[in-house]
Amino acid sequence: MRPTAATPLLPGAEPYSHRGSEVGVLLCHGFTGSPYSMRPWAERLAAAGYSVEVPLLPGHGTTWQDMNLTTSDDWYAAAERALLDLASRCEEVFVMGLSMGGALTLRLAQEHPHLVRGAVVVNPSLVVEDVRLPLVAPFRGLAARIMPSTPGLTSDVAKPGEREGGYTRTPTAAAATLPKLWRAVQQGMSGLRAPILAYRSPQDHVVGPRSLRMLARRAVNTSLTIHLLHDSYHVATLDHDADVIFDGSLAFVREQRRSGEGAVR
């Protein structure tokens, strides 16, 4: 879905693209968010010389009503197109994501082990947090008519004055498709081959600890490194620990390139 004149982009929600070296990095933003939350990370990677892509996922960056017309299949398809495009012009590709974007990141690594050299996830959303979602999923159309949206939890940032720029309402029909994405990621865990670097904020008011516990338990065929972010909330890419993430991901890319581990070629 492309924004129309009736639904202009929110400030800062535009996609980000930088042509750099033959090492590419794809960044995936979170549910109801936009590239705004990934922009500082993308710019740090671009400044290091890498090619960087941050697509705007369908239904995001405009209005929650637009998002109710999209599903997790649409978001994954957009991320996959961006990955394949980046891989067509880069020798090596890394994928990185925040929250739901972390689920997309891991799914890409599962589905394209020959392309993905390594993955970085920040407070990834990988399991059901709201037990009502699986119950609503079969009736998403009806639920959307009865209760099109619910209060959202955006800008979960400890840093004073920082805003995420996401929707303040959660679109019901779109949210009801998240369990499908989570199930696919969970079922594909044994297929992960790319090394994973994960960041987790203990004070996360959006995603609980179960997601990383599941990842640590099931990602048995690759290496997983977890770092805690004690000074940040959910949107850690805009928070006090942002530099920790940025510097750590740069070091991760350099290390994986040196080691030659990761993608199957």
Short mmCIF file of N, CA, C and O in Angstrom, two decimals, residues 48-161:
data_model
loop_
_atom_site.label_atom_id
_atom_site.label_comp_id
_atom_site.label_asym_id
_atom_site.label_seq_id
_atom_site.Cartn_x
_atom_site.Cartn_y
_atom_site.Cartn_z
N ALA A 48 29.50 4.26 8.35
CA ALA A 48 30.58 3.28 8.35
C ALA A 48 30.87 2.75 6.94
O ALA A 48 31.79 1.94 6.77
N GLY A 49 30.07 3.19 5.97
CA GLY A 49 30.33 2.83 4.59
C GLY A 49 29.44 1.75 4.01
O GLY A 49 29.57 1.40 2.83
N TYR A 50 28.52 1.20 4.80
CA TYR A 50 27.70 0.11 4.31
C TYR A 50 26.50 0.61 3.50
O TYR A 50 26.05 1.75 3.66
N SER A 51 25.98 -0.26 2.63
CA SER A 51 24.72 0.01 1.96
C SER A 51 23.60 -0.31 2.95
O SER A 51 23.63 -1.36 3.59
N VAL A 52 22.62 0.57 3.06
CA VAL A 52 21.59 0.42 4.08
C VAL A 52 20.21 0.65 3.48
O VAL A 52 20.01 1.60 2.71
N GLU A 53 19.27 -0.21 3.85
CA GLU A 53 17.88 -0.05 3.44
C GLU A 53 16.96 -0.17 4.65
O GLU A 53 17.10 -1.10 5.45
N VAL A 54 16.03 0.79 4.79
CA VAL A 54 15.00 0.73 5.82
C VAL A 54 13.65 0.94 5.13
O VAL A 54 13.22 2.08 4.93
N PRO A 55 12.99 -0.13 4.73
CA PRO A 55 11.70 0.03 4.05
C PRO A 55 10.60 0.46 5.01
O PRO A 55 10.65 0.14 6.21
N LEU A 56 9.63 1.17 4.49
CA LEU A 56 8.40 1.47 5.24
C LEU A 56 7.45 0.32 4.99
O LEU A 56 7.03 0.08 3.85
N LEU A 57 7.10 -0.42 6.02
CA LEU A 57 6.24 -1.58 5.86
C LEU A 57 4.81 -1.16 5.53
O LEU A 57 4.35 -0.10 5.98
N PRO A 58 4.08 -1.96 4.74
CA PRO A 58 2.72 -1.60 4.34
C PRO A 58 1.82 -1.27 5.53
O PRO A 58 1.86 -1.94 6.57
N GLY A 59 1.03 -0.21 5.36
CA GLY A 59 0.09 0.19 6.40
C GLY A 59 0.69 1.03 7.51
O GLY A 59 -0.04 1.53 8.36
N HIS A 60 1.99 1.18 7.52
CA HIS A 60 2.67 1.94 8.56
C HIS A 60 2.98 3.36 8.08
O HIS A 60 3.00 3.63 6.88
N GLY A 61 3.20 4.24 9.03
CA GLY A 61 3.64 5.59 8.69
C GLY A 61 2.58 6.53 8.18
O GLY A 61 2.89 7.64 7.77
N THR A 62 1.32 6.10 8.19
CA THR A 62 0.24 6.99 7.73
C THR A 62 -0.83 7.08 8.82
O THR A 62 -0.78 7.95 9.67
N THR A 63 -1.79 6.14 8.80
CA THR A 63 -2.84 6.10 9.83
C THR A 63 -3.09 4.64 10.23
O THR A 63 -2.85 3.72 9.44
N TRP A 64 -3.61 4.44 11.42
CA TRP A 64 -3.91 3.07 11.85
C TRP A 64 -5.02 2.46 11.00
O TRP A 64 -5.10 1.24 10.86
N GLN A 65 -5.88 3.32 10.42
CA GLN A 65 -6.92 2.79 9.54
C GLN A 65 -6.30 2.13 8.30
O GLN A 65 -6.79 1.09 7.84
N ASP A 66 -5.26 2.74 7.76
CA ASP A 66 -4.54 2.13 6.64
C ASP A 66 -3.96 0.78 7.04
O ASP A 66 -4.00 -0.20 6.28
N MET A 67 -3.44 0.71 8.25
CA MET A 67 -2.78 -0.51 8.69
C MET A 67 -3.77 -1.65 8.86
O MET A 67 -3.42 -2.82 8.68
N ASN A 68 -5.01 -1.34 9.19
CA ASN A 68 -6.03 -2.38 9.36
C ASN A 68 -6.34 -3.09 8.04
O ASN A 68 -7.01 -4.13 8.04
N LEU A 69 -5.86 -2.57 6.93
CA LEU A 69 -6.05 -3.19 5.62
C LEU A 69 -4.89 -4.10 5.25
O LEU A 69 -4.87 -4.66 4.15
N THR A 70 -3.92 -4.24 6.14
CA THR A 70 -2.73 -5.04 5.86
C THR A 70 -2.59 -6.17 6.88
O THR A 70 -3.25 -6.18 7.92
N THR A 71 -1.69 -7.11 6.57
CA THR A 71 -1.46 -8.26 7.43
C THR A 71 0.03 -8.50 7.61
O THR A 71 0.86 -7.90 6.92
N SER A 72 0.36 -9.45 8.48
CA SER A 72 1.77 -9.79 8.69
C SER A 72 2.39 -10.39 7.42
O SER A 72 3.60 -10.28 7.22
N ASP A 73 1.58 -11.02 6.57
CA ASP A 73 2.09 -11.51 5.29
C ASP A 73 2.57 -10.34 4.42
O ASP A 73 3.60 -10.45 3.74
N ASP A 74 1.83 -9.23 4.45
CA ASP A 74 2.23 -8.05 3.68
C ASP A 74 3.54 -7.48 4.20
O ASP A 74 4.41 -7.07 3.42
N TRP A 75 3.69 -7.42 5.51
CA TRP A 75 4.91 -6.85 6.10
C TRP A 75 6.11 -7.71 5.78
O TRP A 75 7.18 -7.19 5.45
N TYR A 76 5.93 -9.04 5.88
CA TYR A 76 7.04 -9.92 5.57
C TYR A 76 7.41 -9.83 4.09
O TYR A 76 8.59 -9.80 3.73
N ALA A 77 6.41 -9.78 3.22
CA ALA A 77 6.67 -9.70 1.79
C ALA A 77 7.46 -8.45 1.44
O ALA A 77 8.38 -8.49 0.60
N ALA A 78 7.14 -7.33 2.08
CA ALA A 78 7.87 -6.09 1.83
C ALA A 78 9.31 -6.21 2.30
O ALA A 78 10.24 -5.76 1.62
N ALA A 79 9.50 -6.80 3.48
CA ALA A 79 10.86 -6.99 4.00
C ALA A 79 11.65 -7.93 3.10
O ALA A 79 12.84 -7.72 2.84
N GLU A 80 11.00 -8.98 2.60
CA GLU A 80 11.67 -9.94 1.73
C GLU A 80 12.08 -9.29 0.41
O GLU A 80 13.18 -9.54 -0.10
N ARG A 81 11.21 -8.47 -0.15
CA ARG A 81 11.56 -7.77 -1.39
C ARG A 81 12.78 -6.88 -1.18
O ARG A 81 13.67 -6.83 -2.03
N ALA A 82 12.81 -6.20 -0.04
CA ALA A 82 13.95 -5.33 0.25
C ALA A 82 15.23 -6.14 0.41
O ALA A 82 16.30 -5.73 -0.04
N LEU A 83 15.12 -7.30 1.04
CA LEU A 83 16.29 -8.17 1.20
C LEU A 83 16.82 -8.64 -0.15
O LEU A 83 18.03 -8.58 -0.42
N LEU A 84 15.93 -9.12 -1.01
CA LEU A 84 16.36 -9.64 -2.30
C LEU A 84 16.96 -8.54 -3.17
O LEU A 84 17.94 -8.76 -3.89
N ASP A 85 16.39 -7.35 -3.09
CA ASP A 85 16.94 -6.23 -3.85
C ASP A 85 18.34 -5.87 -3.34
O ASP A 85 19.27 -5.66 -4.13
N LEU A 86 18.50 -5.82 -2.02
CA LEU A 86 19.80 -5.50 -1.45
C LEU A 86 20.82 -6.57 -1.79
O LEU A 86 21.98 -6.28 -2.14
N ALA A 87 20.41 -7.83 -1.72
CA ALA A 87 21.32 -8.94 -2.02
C ALA A 87 21.73 -8.95 -3.49
O ALA A 87 22.82 -9.44 -3.82
N SER A 88 20.89 -8.40 -4.36
CA SER A 88 21.21 -8.39 -5.79
C SER A 88 22.36 -7.44 -6.11
O SER A 88 22.97 -7.55 -7.18
N ARG A 89 22.65 -6.50 -5.19
CA ARG A 89 23.73 -5.54 -5.44
C ARG A 89 24.80 -5.53 -4.36
O ARG A 89 25.68 -4.68 -4.38
N CYS A 90 24.72 -6.48 -3.43
CA CYS A 90 25.72 -6.58 -2.37
C CYS A 90 26.26 -8.00 -2.29
O CYS A 90 25.54 -8.96 -2.55
N GLU A 91 27.52 -8.13 -1.91
CA GLU A 91 28.12 -9.44 -1.77
C GLU A 91 27.70 -10.12 -0.47
O GLU A 91 27.59 -11.35 -0.40
N GLU A 92 27.48 -9.33 0.57
CA GLU A 92 27.08 -9.86 1.87
C GLU A 92 25.95 -9.01 2.43
O GLU A 92 25.95 -7.79 2.27
N VAL A 93 25.01 -9.65 3.11
CA VAL A 93 23.86 -8.92 3.64
C VAL A 93 23.61 -9.34 5.09
O VAL A 93 23.63 -10.53 5.43
N PHE A 94 23.35 -8.34 5.93
CA PHE A 94 22.96 -8.55 7.32
C PHE A 94 21.55 -7.99 7.50
O PHE A 94 21.16 -7.02 6.83
N VAL A 95 20.77 -8.60 8.40
CA VAL A 95 19.43 -8.12 8.68
C VAL A 95 19.32 -7.77 10.16
O VAL A 95 19.88 -8.47 11.01
N MET A 96 18.61 -6.69 10.45
CA MET A 96 18.49 -6.20 11.82
C MET A 96 17.08 -5.67 12.04
O MET A 96 16.48 -5.12 11.11
N GLY A 97 16.54 -5.83 13.26
CA GLY A 97 15.18 -5.39 13.47
C GLY A 97 14.84 -5.09 14.91
O GLY A 97 15.47 -5.61 15.84
N LEU A 98 13.84 -4.25 15.09
CA LEU A 98 13.33 -3.85 16.39
C LEU A 98 11.92 -4.40 16.59
O LEU A 98 11.06 -4.28 15.71
N SER A 99 11.67 -5.04 17.74
CA SER A 99 10.33 -5.50 18.12
C SER A 99 9.77 -6.47 17.08
O SER A 99 10.39 -7.49 16.78
N MET A 100 8.60 -6.17 16.48
CA MET A 100 8.07 -7.02 15.43
C MET A 100 9.05 -7.12 14.27
O MET A 100 9.13 -8.16 13.58
N GLY A 101 9.82 -6.06 14.05
CA GLY A 101 10.86 -6.10 13.03
C GLY A 101 11.90 -7.15 13.34
O GLY A 101 12.56 -7.68 12.42
N GLY A 102 12.07 -7.49 14.62
CA GLY A 102 12.96 -8.58 14.99
C GLY A 102 12.43 -9.92 14.53
O GLY A 102 13.19 -10.80 14.11
N ALA A 103 11.11 -10.10 14.59
CA ALA A 103 10.49 -11.33 14.09
C ALA A 103 10.68 -11.43 12.58
O ALA A 103 11.00 -12.51 12.06
N LEU A 104 10.48 -10.32 11.87
CA LEU A 104 10.71 -10.32 10.44
C LEU A 104 12.16 -10.64 10.11
O LEU A 104 12.46 -11.40 9.17
N THR A 105 13.07 -10.08 10.89
CA THR A 105 14.50 -10.32 10.70
C THR A 105 14.84 -11.80 10.81
O THR A 105 15.53 -12.37 9.96
N LEU A 106 14.35 -12.44 11.85
CA LEU A 106 14.64 -13.86 12.05
C LEU A 106 13.97 -14.72 10.98
O LEU A 106 14.53 -15.72 10.53
N ARG A 107 12.76 -14.32 10.55
CA ARG A 107 12.09 -15.07 9.50
C ARG A 107 12.87 -14.99 8.20
O ARG A 107 12.99 -15.99 7.47
N LEU A 108 13.41 -13.83 7.89
CA LEU A 108 14.24 -13.69 6.69
C LEU A 108 15.47 -14.58 6.78
O LEU A 108 15.87 -15.21 5.79
N ALA A 109 16.08 -14.62 7.95
CA ALA A 109 17.27 -15.47 8.13
C ALA A 109 16.92 -16.94 8.00
O ALA A 109 17.71 -17.73 7.48
N GLN A 110 15.72 -17.32 8.44
CA GLN A 110 15.27 -18.70 8.32
C GLN A 110 15.00 -19.08 6.87
O GLN A 110 15.37 -20.16 6.41
N GLU A 111 14.35 -18.18 6.15
CA GLU A 111 13.94 -18.46 4.78
C GLU A 111 15.06 -18.28 3.76
O GLU A 111 15.01 -18.86 2.67
N HIS A 112 16.07 -17.49 4.09
CA HIS A 112 17.15 -17.18 3.14
C HIS A 112 18.52 -17.36 3.79
O HIS A 112 19.31 -16.41 3.87
N PRO A 113 18.82 -18.56 4.25
CA PRO A 113 20.11 -18.78 4.93
C PRO A 113 21.31 -18.56 4.01
O PRO A 113 22.41 -18.28 4.48
N HIS A 114 21.10 -18.68 2.70
CA HIS A 114 22.19 -18.47 1.75
C HIS A 114 22.48 -17.00 1.52
O HIS A 114 23.52 -16.66 0.94
N LEU A 115 21.59 -16.11 1.97
CA LEU A 115 21.78 -14.68 1.77
C LEU A 115 22.17 -13.94 3.04
O LEU A 115 22.94 -12.98 2.99
N VAL A 116 21.65 -14.38 4.17
CA VAL A 116 21.82 -13.63 5.41
C VAL A 116 23.10 -14.06 6.14
O VAL A 116 23.21 -15.19 6.59
N ARG A 117 24.02 -13.13 6.27
CA ARG A 117 25.30 -13.41 6.94
C ARG A 117 25.16 -13.37 8.46
O ARG A 117 25.84 -14.12 9.18
N GLY A 118 24.29 -12.52 8.98
CA GLY A 118 24.09 -12.42 10.42
C GLY A 118 22.86 -11.58 10.72
O GLY A 118 22.36 -10.85 9.85
N ALA A 119 22.32 -11.71 11.94
CA ALA A 119 21.10 -11.00 12.33
C ALA A 119 21.28 -10.33 13.68
O ALA A 119 21.90 -10.89 14.59
N VAL A 120 20.74 -9.12 13.80
CA VAL A 120 20.74 -8.38 15.06
C VAL A 120 19.30 -8.02 15.40
O VAL A 120 18.59 -7.47 14.55
N VAL A 121 18.85 -8.36 16.60
CA VAL A 121 17.48 -8.05 17.01
C VAL A 121 17.49 -7.27 18.33
O VAL A 121 18.29 -7.54 19.22
N VAL A 122 16.59 -6.30 18.42
CA VAL A 122 16.46 -5.46 19.60
C VAL A 122 15.06 -5.63 20.16
O VAL A 122 14.07 -5.34 19.48
N ASN A 123 14.96 -6.13 21.37
CA ASN A 123 13.67 -6.38 22.01
C ASN A 123 12.68 -7.03 21.04
O ASN A 123 11.57 -6.52 20.81
N PRO A 124 13.07 -8.17 20.47
CA PRO A 124 12.23 -8.80 19.45
C PRO A 124 10.92 -9.33 20.02
O PRO A 124 10.87 -9.85 21.13
N SER A 125 9.86 -9.18 19.24
CA SER A 125 8.54 -9.70 19.60
C SER A 125 8.34 -11.02 18.88
O SER A 125 8.16 -11.05 17.66
N LEU A 126 8.39 -12.13 19.63
CA LEU A 126 8.40 -13.46 19.02
C LEU A 126 7.32 -14.40 19.55
O LEU A 126 7.13 -15.49 19.01
N VAL A 127 6.63 -14.02 20.62
CA VAL A 127 5.60 -14.87 21.21
C VAL A 127 4.38 -14.03 21.55
O VAL A 127 4.44 -12.80 21.59
N VAL A 128 3.28 -14.70 21.83
CA VAL A 128 2.04 -14.01 22.19
C VAL A 128 2.18 -13.38 23.57
O VAL A 128 2.50 -14.05 24.55
N GLU A 129 1.98 -12.08 23.65
CA GLU A 129 1.96 -11.37 24.93
C GLU A 129 0.52 -11.15 25.39
O GLU A 129 0.23 -11.19 26.58
N ASP A 130 -0.38 -10.92 24.43
CA ASP A 130 -1.80 -10.71 24.73
C ASP A 130 -2.55 -11.98 24.33
O ASP A 130 -2.67 -12.30 23.14
N VAL A 131 -3.03 -12.72 25.32
CA VAL A 131 -3.67 -14.01 25.06
C VAL A 131 -4.95 -13.87 24.24
O VAL A 131 -5.47 -14.87 23.72
N ARG A 132 -5.46 -12.66 24.08
CA ARG A 132 -6.68 -12.47 23.31
C ARG A 132 -6.42 -12.53 21.80
O ARG A 132 -7.33 -12.83 21.03
N LEU A 133 -5.19 -12.25 21.37
CA LEU A 133 -4.91 -12.17 19.94
C LEU A 133 -5.22 -13.46 19.18
O LEU A 133 -5.86 -13.42 18.13
N PRO A 134 -4.76 -14.63 19.67
CA PRO A 134 -5.09 -15.86 18.92
C PRO A 134 -6.59 -16.12 18.84
O PRO A 134 -7.07 -16.75 17.89
N LEU A 135 -7.34 -15.66 19.84
CA LEU A 135 -8.79 -15.84 19.84
C LEU A 135 -9.46 -14.94 18.82
O LEU A 135 -10.47 -15.31 18.20
N VAL A 136 -8.88 -13.76 18.63
CA VAL A 136 -9.46 -12.78 17.71
C VAL A 136 -9.11 -13.12 16.26
O VAL A 136 -9.89 -12.83 15.34
N ALA A 137 -7.95 -13.74 16.03
CA ALA A 137 -7.43 -13.95 14.68
C ALA A 137 -8.44 -14.55 13.70
O ALA A 137 -8.58 -14.06 12.58
N PRO A 138 -9.19 -15.60 14.06
CA PRO A 138 -10.14 -16.17 13.09
C PRO A 138 -11.31 -15.24 12.76
O PRO A 138 -12.02 -15.46 11.78
N PHE A 139 -11.50 -14.23 13.60
CA PHE A 139 -12.64 -13.33 13.42
C PHE A 139 -12.17 -11.88 13.25
O PHE A 139 -12.83 -10.95 13.70
N ARG A 140 -11.02 -11.70 12.59
CA ARG A 140 -10.42 -10.37 12.53
C ARG A 140 -11.32 -9.36 11.84
O ARG A 140 -11.38 -8.18 12.23
N GLY A 141 -12.06 -9.79 10.81
CA GLY A 141 -12.96 -8.87 10.12
C GLY A 141 -14.07 -8.37 11.02
O GLY A 141 -14.36 -7.17 11.08
N LEU A 142 -14.69 -9.30 11.75
CA LEU A 142 -15.75 -8.93 12.68
C LEU A 142 -15.21 -8.08 13.81
O LEU A 142 -15.82 -7.06 14.19
N ALA A 143 -14.05 -8.48 14.34
CA ALA A 143 -13.44 -7.72 15.44
C ALA A 143 -13.13 -6.30 15.01
O ALA A 143 -13.30 -5.34 15.78
N ALA A 144 -12.65 -6.14 13.77
CA ALA A 144 -12.31 -4.82 13.28
C ALA A 144 -13.53 -3.92 13.16
O ALA A 144 -13.44 -2.71 13.34
N ARG A 145 -14.69 -4.55 12.87
CA ARG A 145 -15.91 -3.74 12.78
C ARG A 145 -16.44 -3.36 14.16
O ARG A 145 -16.93 -2.26 14.37
N ILE A 146 -16.35 -4.29 15.10
CA ILE A 146 -16.86 -4.03 16.45
C ILE A 146 -15.93 -3.09 17.21
O ILE A 146 -16.37 -2.15 17.86
N MET A 147 -14.64 -3.35 17.12
CA MET A 147 -13.65 -2.52 17.81
C MET A 147 -12.45 -2.34 16.88
O MET A 147 -11.47 -3.08 16.93
N PRO A 148 -12.52 -1.36 15.98
CA PRO A 148 -11.48 -1.19 14.96
C PRO A 148 -10.07 -0.98 15.52
O PRO A 148 -9.08 -1.36 14.91
N SER A 149 -9.99 -0.38 16.71
CA SER A 149 -8.68 -0.13 17.29
C SER A 149 -8.77 -0.12 18.81
O SER A 149 -9.86 -0.01 19.37
N THR A 150 -7.62 -0.25 19.43
CA THR A 150 -7.52 -0.16 20.89
C THR A 150 -6.41 0.82 21.23
O THR A 150 -5.58 1.15 20.36
N PRO A 151 -6.36 1.30 22.46
CA PRO A 151 -5.27 2.22 22.82
C PRO A 151 -3.91 1.58 22.58
O PRO A 151 -3.69 0.41 22.91
N GLY A 152 -3.00 2.32 21.97
CA GLY A 152 -1.68 1.80 21.66
C GLY A 152 -0.67 2.14 22.74
O GLY A 152 -0.92 2.98 23.61
N LEU A 153 0.47 1.46 22.67
CA LEU A 153 1.56 1.76 23.58
C LEU A 153 2.77 2.12 22.72
O LEU A 153 3.52 1.26 22.28
N THR A 154 2.89 3.40 22.44
CA THR A 154 3.97 3.88 21.60
C THR A 154 4.92 4.73 22.42
O THR A 154 4.61 5.15 23.53
N SER A 155 6.09 4.97 21.86
CA SER A 155 7.10 5.81 22.49
C SER A 155 7.48 5.32 23.89
O SER A 155 7.59 6.10 24.84
N ASP A 156 7.68 3.99 24.03
CA ASP A 156 8.16 3.43 25.29
C ASP A 156 9.67 3.67 25.35
O ASP A 156 10.47 2.78 25.06
N VAL A 157 10.02 4.90 25.72
CA VAL A 157 11.40 5.36 25.72
C VAL A 157 11.70 6.02 27.06
O VAL A 157 10.92 6.85 27.54
N ALA A 158 12.81 5.66 27.68
CA ALA A 158 13.18 6.26 28.97
C ALA A 158 13.76 7.65 28.80
O ALA A 158 13.66 8.49 29.70
N LYS A 159 14.35 7.93 27.68
CA LYS A 159 15.02 9.21 27.43
C LYS A 159 13.99 10.34 27.37
O LYS A 159 13.06 10.30 26.57
N PRO A 160 14.14 11.36 28.20
CA PRO A 160 13.14 12.44 28.24
C PRO A 160 13.00 13.14 26.90
O PRO A 160 13.98 13.42 26.21
N GLY A 161 11.75 13.39 26.51
CA GLY A 161 11.47 14.15 25.30
C GLY A 161 11.55 13.38 24.01
O GLY A 161 11.25 13.92 22.94
#
